[in-house]
XYZ file of C-alpha atoms in Angstrom:
441
model
C 38.191 49.191 -94.665
C 41.012 47.251 -92.971
C 44.556 48.146 -93.880
C 46.028 45.555 -96.225
C 49.642 44.467 -96.588
C 51.708 46.372 -99.131
C 53.868 44.288 -101.479
C 54.830 47.258 -103.628
C 57.614 48.960 -101.681
C 60.160 48.395 -104.440
C 58.094 50.200 -107.089
C 55.633 52.467 -105.260
C 56.413 55.016 -102.552
C 53.594 56.815 -100.797
C 52.882 58.679 -97.580
C 49.634 59.914 -96.037
C 49.169 62.474 -93.283
C 46.121 64.139 -91.777
C 46.308 67.007 -89.278
C 43.671 68.838 -87.280
C 45.190 72.236 -87.985
C 45.317 75.098 -85.503
C 41.790 76.495 -85.638
C 39.561 73.398 -85.627
C 38.322 71.509 -82.580
C 38.281 68.188 -84.429
C 39.461 66.622 -87.671
C 36.676 66.068 -90.189
C 39.021 64.862 -92.919
C 39.467 61.175 -93.749
C 41.647 59.255 -96.178
C 42.309 55.805 -97.574
C 45.343 54.144 -99.164
C 44.721 50.672 -100.592
C 47.304 48.848 -102.680
C 46.540 45.754 -104.725
C 46.956 42.464 -102.876
C 48.978 40.848 -105.660
C 49.886 41.093 -109.327
C 46.533 39.763 -110.542
C 44.585 42.361 -108.545
C 46.916 45.105 -109.780
C 46.156 44.213 -113.387
C 42.434 44.043 -112.685
C 41.893 46.852 -110.148
C 45.158 48.707 -109.440
C 45.894 50.827 -106.347
C 43.385 53.274 -104.836
C 43.988 56.478 -102.863
C 41.273 58.757 -101.476
C 40.826 62.025 -99.585
C 37.497 63.150 -98.082
C 36.783 66.478 -96.355
C 33.643 66.317 -94.228
C 31.181 69.080 -93.480
C 28.409 69.339 -90.932
C 27.863 70.330 -87.317
C 29.487 68.430 -84.452
C 30.354 64.855 -85.503
C 28.381 64.902 -88.759
C 31.238 65.935 -91.040
C 33.601 63.439 -89.462
C 31.019 60.691 -89.903
C 30.389 61.558 -93.555
C 34.066 61.582 -94.503
C 34.722 58.342 -92.638
C 31.874 56.612 -94.484
C 33.385 57.749 -97.787
C 36.870 56.547 -96.819
C 35.567 53.100 -95.861
C 32.773 52.584 -98.391
C 34.459 53.691 -101.617
C 37.492 51.329 -101.490
C 35.367 48.401 -100.337
C 32.743 48.891 -103.047
C 35.371 49.490 -105.720
C 37.334 46.302 -105.089
C 34.179 44.201 -104.747
C 32.617 45.235 -108.071
C 34.593 42.805 -110.224
C 31.823 42.688 -112.826
C 32.558 46.285 -113.859
C 35.600 47.828 -115.517
C 37.548 50.177 -113.200
C 36.040 53.542 -114.280
C 32.518 52.187 -113.880
C 33.350 50.412 -110.617
C 34.817 53.629 -109.183
C 31.787 55.620 -110.340
C 29.395 53.139 -108.718
C 31.482 52.988 -105.530
C 31.268 56.761 -105.047
C 27.547 56.643 -105.808
C 27.101 53.951 -103.158
C 28.976 56.076 -100.613
C 26.755 59.043 -101.454
C 23.606 56.982 -100.816
C 24.978 55.603 -97.548
C 25.847 59.087 -96.255
C 22.488 60.436 -97.400
C 20.537 57.611 -95.745
C 22.348 58.055 -92.425
C 21.810 61.798 -92.600
C 18.089 61.387 -93.196
C 17.797 58.934 -90.301
C 19.056 61.377 -87.663
C 18.353 65.044 -87.006
C 21.896 65.472 -85.683
C 23.343 64.222 -88.991
C 20.779 65.658 -91.391
C 22.416 67.408 -94.356
C 25.900 66.129 -93.553
C 28.265 65.789 -96.481
C 31.826 65.334 -97.611
C 34.052 65.834 -100.587
C 35.516 62.729 -102.162
C 38.511 62.620 -104.499
C 39.833 59.211 -105.530
C 42.886 58.270 -107.592
C 43.320 54.783 -109.047
C 46.642 53.726 -110.600
C 46.166 51.040 -113.255
C 48.216 49.403 -116.009
C 46.210 51.551 -118.450
C 47.046 54.775 -116.591
C 45.682 56.866 -113.725
C 41.959 57.521 -113.410
C 40.313 60.011 -111.075
C 36.747 60.339 -109.818
C 35.719 63.139 -107.536
C 33.039 65.343 -105.995
C 33.809 68.625 -104.226
C 36.979 70.706 -103.983
C 39.539 68.267 -102.628
C 42.148 68.007 -105.352
C 44.304 65.538 -107.241
C 47.569 66.699 -108.857
C 50.316 65.094 -110.911
C 53.958 66.221 -110.883
C 56.175 65.228 -113.827
C 59.463 66.908 -114.602
C 58.892 70.540 -113.647
C 55.190 70.452 -114.567
C 52.578 70.387 -111.794
C 49.058 69.694 -113.103
C 45.700 69.868 -111.360
C 43.741 66.889 -112.672
C 40.437 67.774 -110.980
C 37.930 70.601 -111.369
C 36.929 72.323 -108.117
C 33.185 72.030 -107.549
C 33.126 75.430 -105.886
C 31.237 78.642 -106.518
C 34.406 80.442 -107.595
C 35.381 77.788 -110.158
C 31.846 77.342 -111.469
C 31.465 81.103 -112.033
C 34.850 81.304 -113.727
C 33.871 78.452 -116.063
C 30.463 79.904 -116.898
C 31.783 82.102 -119.713
C 31.813 85.378 -117.790
C 33.727 88.146 -119.520
C 34.097 90.271 -116.407
C 36.503 89.449 -113.555
C 34.979 87.761 -110.524
C 34.078 90.146 -107.692
C 36.475 90.011 -104.778
C 33.641 89.308 -102.351
C 32.655 85.980 -103.934
C 32.900 83.429 -101.085
C 35.833 81.095 -101.642
C 34.627 78.319 -99.347
C 31.252 77.505 -100.919
C 31.229 74.176 -102.731
C 28.564 73.292 -105.271
C 28.688 69.494 -104.986
C 29.285 67.067 -102.145
C 28.509 63.495 -101.164
C 25.514 63.050 -98.871
C 23.125 66.032 -98.940
C 21.190 64.649 -101.931
C 20.158 61.151 -102.924
C 21.888 61.516 -106.293
C 25.100 63.369 -107.101
C 27.011 64.170 -110.279
C 30.436 62.535 -110.233
C 33.312 63.751 -112.408
C 35.722 61.230 -113.921
C 39.094 62.088 -115.433
C 41.825 60.209 -117.291
C 43.264 57.827 -117.964
C 46.451 59.850 -117.583
C 49.676 58.131 -118.673
C 51.856 57.031 -115.776
C 55.641 57.031 -116.046
C 58.398 56.119 -113.639
C 59.072 59.166 -111.467
C 55.526 60.548 -111.664
C 54.273 61.877 -108.332
C 50.587 62.282 -107.504
C 49.168 64.426 -104.724
C 45.706 64.207 -103.165
C 44.783 66.873 -100.630
C 41.962 68.669 -98.872
C 41.499 72.418 -99.152
C 43.179 72.899 -95.788
C 46.421 72.670 -97.770
C 45.513 74.532 -100.957
C 43.911 77.463 -99.125
C 47.133 78.048 -97.168
C 49.936 77.078 -99.556
C 50.306 78.237 -103.175
C 50.220 75.669 -105.978
C 53.753 76.524 -107.080
C 55.042 75.986 -103.543
C 53.202 72.684 -103.272
C 54.608 71.515 -106.607
C 58.177 72.467 -105.718
C 58.023 70.550 -102.437
C 56.363 67.487 -104.000
C 58.963 67.410 -106.752
C 61.992 67.837 -104.496
C 61.286 65.636 -101.484
C 60.434 62.021 -100.818
C 56.699 61.361 -100.319
C 57.160 61.105 -96.550
C 59.182 64.330 -96.370
C 56.807 66.133 -98.727
C 53.676 65.163 -96.792
C 55.225 66.346 -93.526
C 56.557 69.588 -95.022
C 53.236 70.490 -96.660
C 51.292 69.996 -93.438
C 53.899 71.983 -91.506
C 53.812 74.850 -93.973
C 50.010 75.013 -93.874
C 50.123 75.163 -90.073
C 52.837 77.824 -90.158
C 50.478 79.870 -92.336
C 47.851 79.734 -89.580
C 46.419 76.230 -90.025
C 42.843 77.507 -90.373
C 41.425 74.129 -91.443
C 42.062 70.402 -91.285
C 44.921 69.389 -93.574
C 45.106 66.014 -95.307
C 47.815 65.035 -97.784
C 48.606 61.842 -99.700
C 51.765 61.813 -101.842
C 52.233 58.865 -104.238
C 55.386 58.333 -106.325
C 55.775 55.653 -108.994
C 59.360 54.420 -108.689
C 59.279 51.527 -111.146
C 57.128 49.062 -113.089
C 54.286 47.802 -110.902
C 55.456 44.228 -110.404
C 55.184 42.242 -107.197
C 55.904 38.568 -106.566
C 55.445 36.721 -103.299
C 58.357 34.454 -102.496
C 58.240 31.217 -100.531
C 59.323 33.005 -97.355
C 56.405 35.406 -97.635
C 58.461 38.389 -98.797
C 58.003 40.230 -102.068
C 60.572 40.937 -104.764
C 60.720 42.427 -108.229
C 63.820 40.789 -109.649
C 62.451 37.262 -109.958
C 59.354 38.407 -111.796
C 61.335 40.670 -114.093
C 63.724 37.837 -114.950
C 60.803 35.482 -115.517
C 59.060 37.932 -117.831
C 62.254 38.533 -119.800
C 62.660 34.763 -120.277
C 58.996 34.461 -121.201
C 59.327 37.262 -123.746
C 62.450 35.651 -125.209
C 60.696 32.287 -125.484
C 57.621 33.828 -127.083
C 59.611 35.861 -129.564
C 61.918 32.943 -130.444
C 59.187 30.364 -130.956
C 57.640 31.901 -134.138
C 61.091 32.201 -135.736
C 61.893 28.576 -134.966
C 58.518 27.571 -136.366
C 58.991 29.763 -139.457
C 62.442 28.213 -140.017
C 60.864 24.798 -140.001
C 58.311 25.934 -142.538
C 61.059 27.222 -144.827
C 62.716 23.801 -144.636
C 59.472 22.083 -145.540
C 58.955 24.475 -148.449
C 62.452 23.687 -149.746
C 61.724 19.985 -149.522
C 58.415 20.483 -151.291
C 60.067 22.065 -154.346
C 61.207 18.658 -155.543
C 57.998 16.883 -154.601
C 55.036 18.956 -155.787
C 56.458 21.482 -158.230
C 56.673 25.242 -158.119
C 53.029 26.071 -158.968
C 51.534 23.954 -156.206
C 54.242 25.149 -153.840
C 53.276 28.791 -154.358
C 49.698 28.048 -153.295
C 50.958 26.177 -150.246
C 53.340 29.034 -149.442
C 50.538 31.622 -149.528
C 48.449 29.542 -147.138
C 51.345 29.169 -144.753
C 52.131 32.891 -144.903
C 48.528 33.699 -144.002
C 48.678 31.255 -141.117
C 51.896 32.843 -139.859
C 50.309 36.321 -139.849
C 47.249 35.117 -137.935
C 49.420 33.169 -135.513
C 51.647 36.215 -134.982
C 48.691 38.426 -134.019
C 47.452 35.748 -131.610
C 50.848 35.527 -129.931
C 51.060 39.304 -129.616
C 47.655 39.384 -127.955
C 48.769 36.668 -125.558
C 51.906 38.654 -124.706
C 49.992 41.898 -124.091
C 47.523 40.158 -121.769
C 50.274 38.416 -119.795
C 49.362 35.024 -121.271
C 46.191 34.672 -119.174
C 43.002 33.236 -120.605
C 39.708 33.040 -118.786
C 36.741 30.753 -119.230
C 35.898 29.765 -122.767
C 39.329 30.888 -123.976
C 38.468 34.583 -123.463
C 41.484 36.728 -122.647
C 40.918 38.035 -119.147
C 41.627 37.697 -115.450
C 41.936 34.182 -114.107
C 39.960 35.108 -110.987
C 36.868 35.942 -113.028
C 37.053 39.750 -112.790
C 36.809 42.178 -115.683
C 39.944 43.576 -117.315
C 39.627 47.031 -118.818
C 40.464 47.382 -122.494
C 40.527 51.164 -122.838
C 39.657 52.546 -126.267
C 41.766 55.701 -125.860
C 38.925 58.182 -125.319
C 39.311 60.513 -122.301
C 36.861 60.276 -119.416
C 36.931 64.028 -118.749
C 38.633 67.281 -119.716
C 41.485 67.367 -117.215
C 44.083 68.530 -116.461
C 42.522 71.918 -115.697
C 45.567 73.921 -114.635
C 49.301 73.503 -114.997
C 52.246 75.193 -113.310
C 55.952 75.171 -113.990
C 57.579 74.798 -110.614
C 60.709 73.322 -109.122
C 62.974 73.709 -106.141
C 65.229 76.409 -107.581
C 67.191 79.245 -105.998
C 64.146 81.516 -105.729
C 62.093 78.900 -103.929
C 64.938 78.030 -101.559
C 65.364 81.706 -100.732
C 61.660 81.866 -99.862
C 62.099 78.962 -97.441
C 65.132 80.690 -95.959
C 63.081 83.833 -95.288
C 60.338 81.790 -93.580
C 62.959 80.084 -91.413
C 64.516 83.399 -90.346
C 61.093 84.863 -89.516
C 60.388 81.883 -87.294
C 63.797 82.195 -85.665
C 63.042 85.807 -84.651
C 59.597 84.874 -83.325
C 60.995 81.936 -81.375
C 63.706 84.070 -79.746
C 61.277 86.840 -78.849
C 58.760 84.370 -77.437
C 61.420 82.311 -75.643
C 60.368 79.076 -77.282
C 61.991 75.870 -76.163
C 63.982 75.106 -79.313
C 67.008 72.849 -79.730
C 69.103 75.744 -81.013
C 72.398 73.885 -81.639
C 70.650 71.272 -83.792
C 68.583 73.949 -85.519
C 71.623 76.067 -86.340
C 73.462 73.057 -87.727
C 70.503 72.163 -89.977
C 70.176 75.730 -91.258
C 73.911 75.966 -91.946
C 73.810 72.753 -93.988
C 70.823 74.153 -95.895
C 72.651 77.411 -96.637
C 75.760 75.526 -97.791
C 73.642 73.365 -100.121
C 71.911 76.445 -101.536
C 75.251 78.187 -102.108
C 76.442 75.103 -104.024
C 73.189 75.148 -106.070
C 72.071 71.828 -104.589
C 68.539 73.127 -104.347
C 66.794 69.799 -103.732
C 69.014 69.139 -100.723
C 68.560 72.717 -99.510
C 64.773 72.396 -99.786
C 64.815 69.200 -97.731
C 66.986 70.763 -95.015
C 64.996 74.014 -94.772
C 61.757 72.039 -94.537
C 63.367 69.967 -91.800
C 64.289 73.150 -89.947
C 60.603 74.108 -89.780
C 59.974 71.083 -87.574
C 61.874 72.762 -84.741
C 59.052 75.299 -84.377
C 55.933 73.268 -85.163
C 55.573 71.739 -81.714
C 55.765 75.156 -80.064
C 53.271 76.671 -82.502
C 50.736 73.870 -82.167
C 50.957 74.001 -78.375
C 50.735 77.799 -78.040
C 48.294 78.855 -80.778
C-alpha cells in the first residue's frame, strides 16, 4: 500500500525499523504504518500499524509477509461498511486467503506463511488483531504489558492447564498459527485498551523478543524517543548475535488525536482545539440561555393563566428541557455530525463504532514493572565495556574520541541519577560498534 502523508506529527510520534540480522541471508519481515488521512478518517478508522514475519523457503516467506503488509491496511481502510474490529478481522482473513491462493498456485511458494500482528488506534481505544508470535506491547508509567498471546507451542502448552513444568527440550520456535498455510485461520482480537497521552505501543517480530528480555525492551521503550528506541532495540538484538530478522515499530501518543489542514497545506492542532473549545462553550451556553428565556415566560404566565395551569405548563417544559439536553449531549459526543436521514454518523458514509464496553479478548497476557533505573543503566554500562574490550582486541575502526566523550557523558548522567539521559547515551554508544559487527560477523 502506498505511503500516505502524515498530518499527526504534533500528537503522534512513531518510528519503524526492520533489519536483516546477522545470521539470515535475506529479510522475510515486513511492516506497515498507515495514519489516517484527516480527522474524519481518524474518527472512523484510526491509525494502523502492522508487523509480519514470513516463513518459507527462498523467497516464499518474504512474499507472504509482503502480501500481509500490503493487503491488510488496504482491505481495512476500504471496508467502510464494517465497524473497525470487524473490518480488521476481515482484512486479515482476506490476506490469509490471498497468501494461501498464491501458495497453492506455485510449488515454490506452497505452504508459505507469515505472522501478522496489527494495532489500530481509535477514539474508542486501541484494538489488536493477530496470528502467530509477533507481539504487541503497551508501556504506561513503569508497566510494560504484552497485549497479544503467542500462538506458539510453548505458550499453547503452558495455557493447556498442565500442572508440571514444561520440559526444557520443547522447541521454542514452533508456531501453531500463521497466515497462508490453510484456507481458513483463527484470528485473535484484543481490546479496546484505553489510550492515554504518553502511552507507548511496541510491535515487533520474534527476532527482537528472542534476543532481548521483556524488561530490557520495556525500559528502553519507556526511556527513549520512538526513533531512539527502535534503533537501540535493533542494535541490542544484533549485539546479542542477531540470529533472526528484527522488525520494530514504536508508537507514542503525545496528545489528543486532532489534525486540521490549513490553507497553506500544513497541519496544526491549535486552530482545531480553539474551535472545539468555542464550540463547546456555545453548546453549553445555549441551553442556559434558552432555559433563562423559559423562566421569563413562566414568570409572565403567572399573571395570565394562574398557578394551576402554569404548573402543568412548567412540567411539560421541564420534560422538553431534559430531552433536549440529552440530544445536545449526543451531538457533542459525536462531534456534531449527522449522516443521511439524521442518523448520527460519519459524513462520508462510513460506519462509526459505538463500543458497548465488552472486551474483544482476554489481554493483556503478561505485565512487567520496568524502567530505566540505576540497575538497568549499570547493565548497559557493562555491555559497553565488554564491547570496548572486544573492539580494542580486534582492532576495530572506532571513533574513539567521540566514543569516550559519549560514555563519559553517560557515566556523569548515571552518577547524577539522570537515568533516562544515561540510557539514551549508553544506547548511542553502542552505535560505534554496530557497523564493525555487521561487517565482520
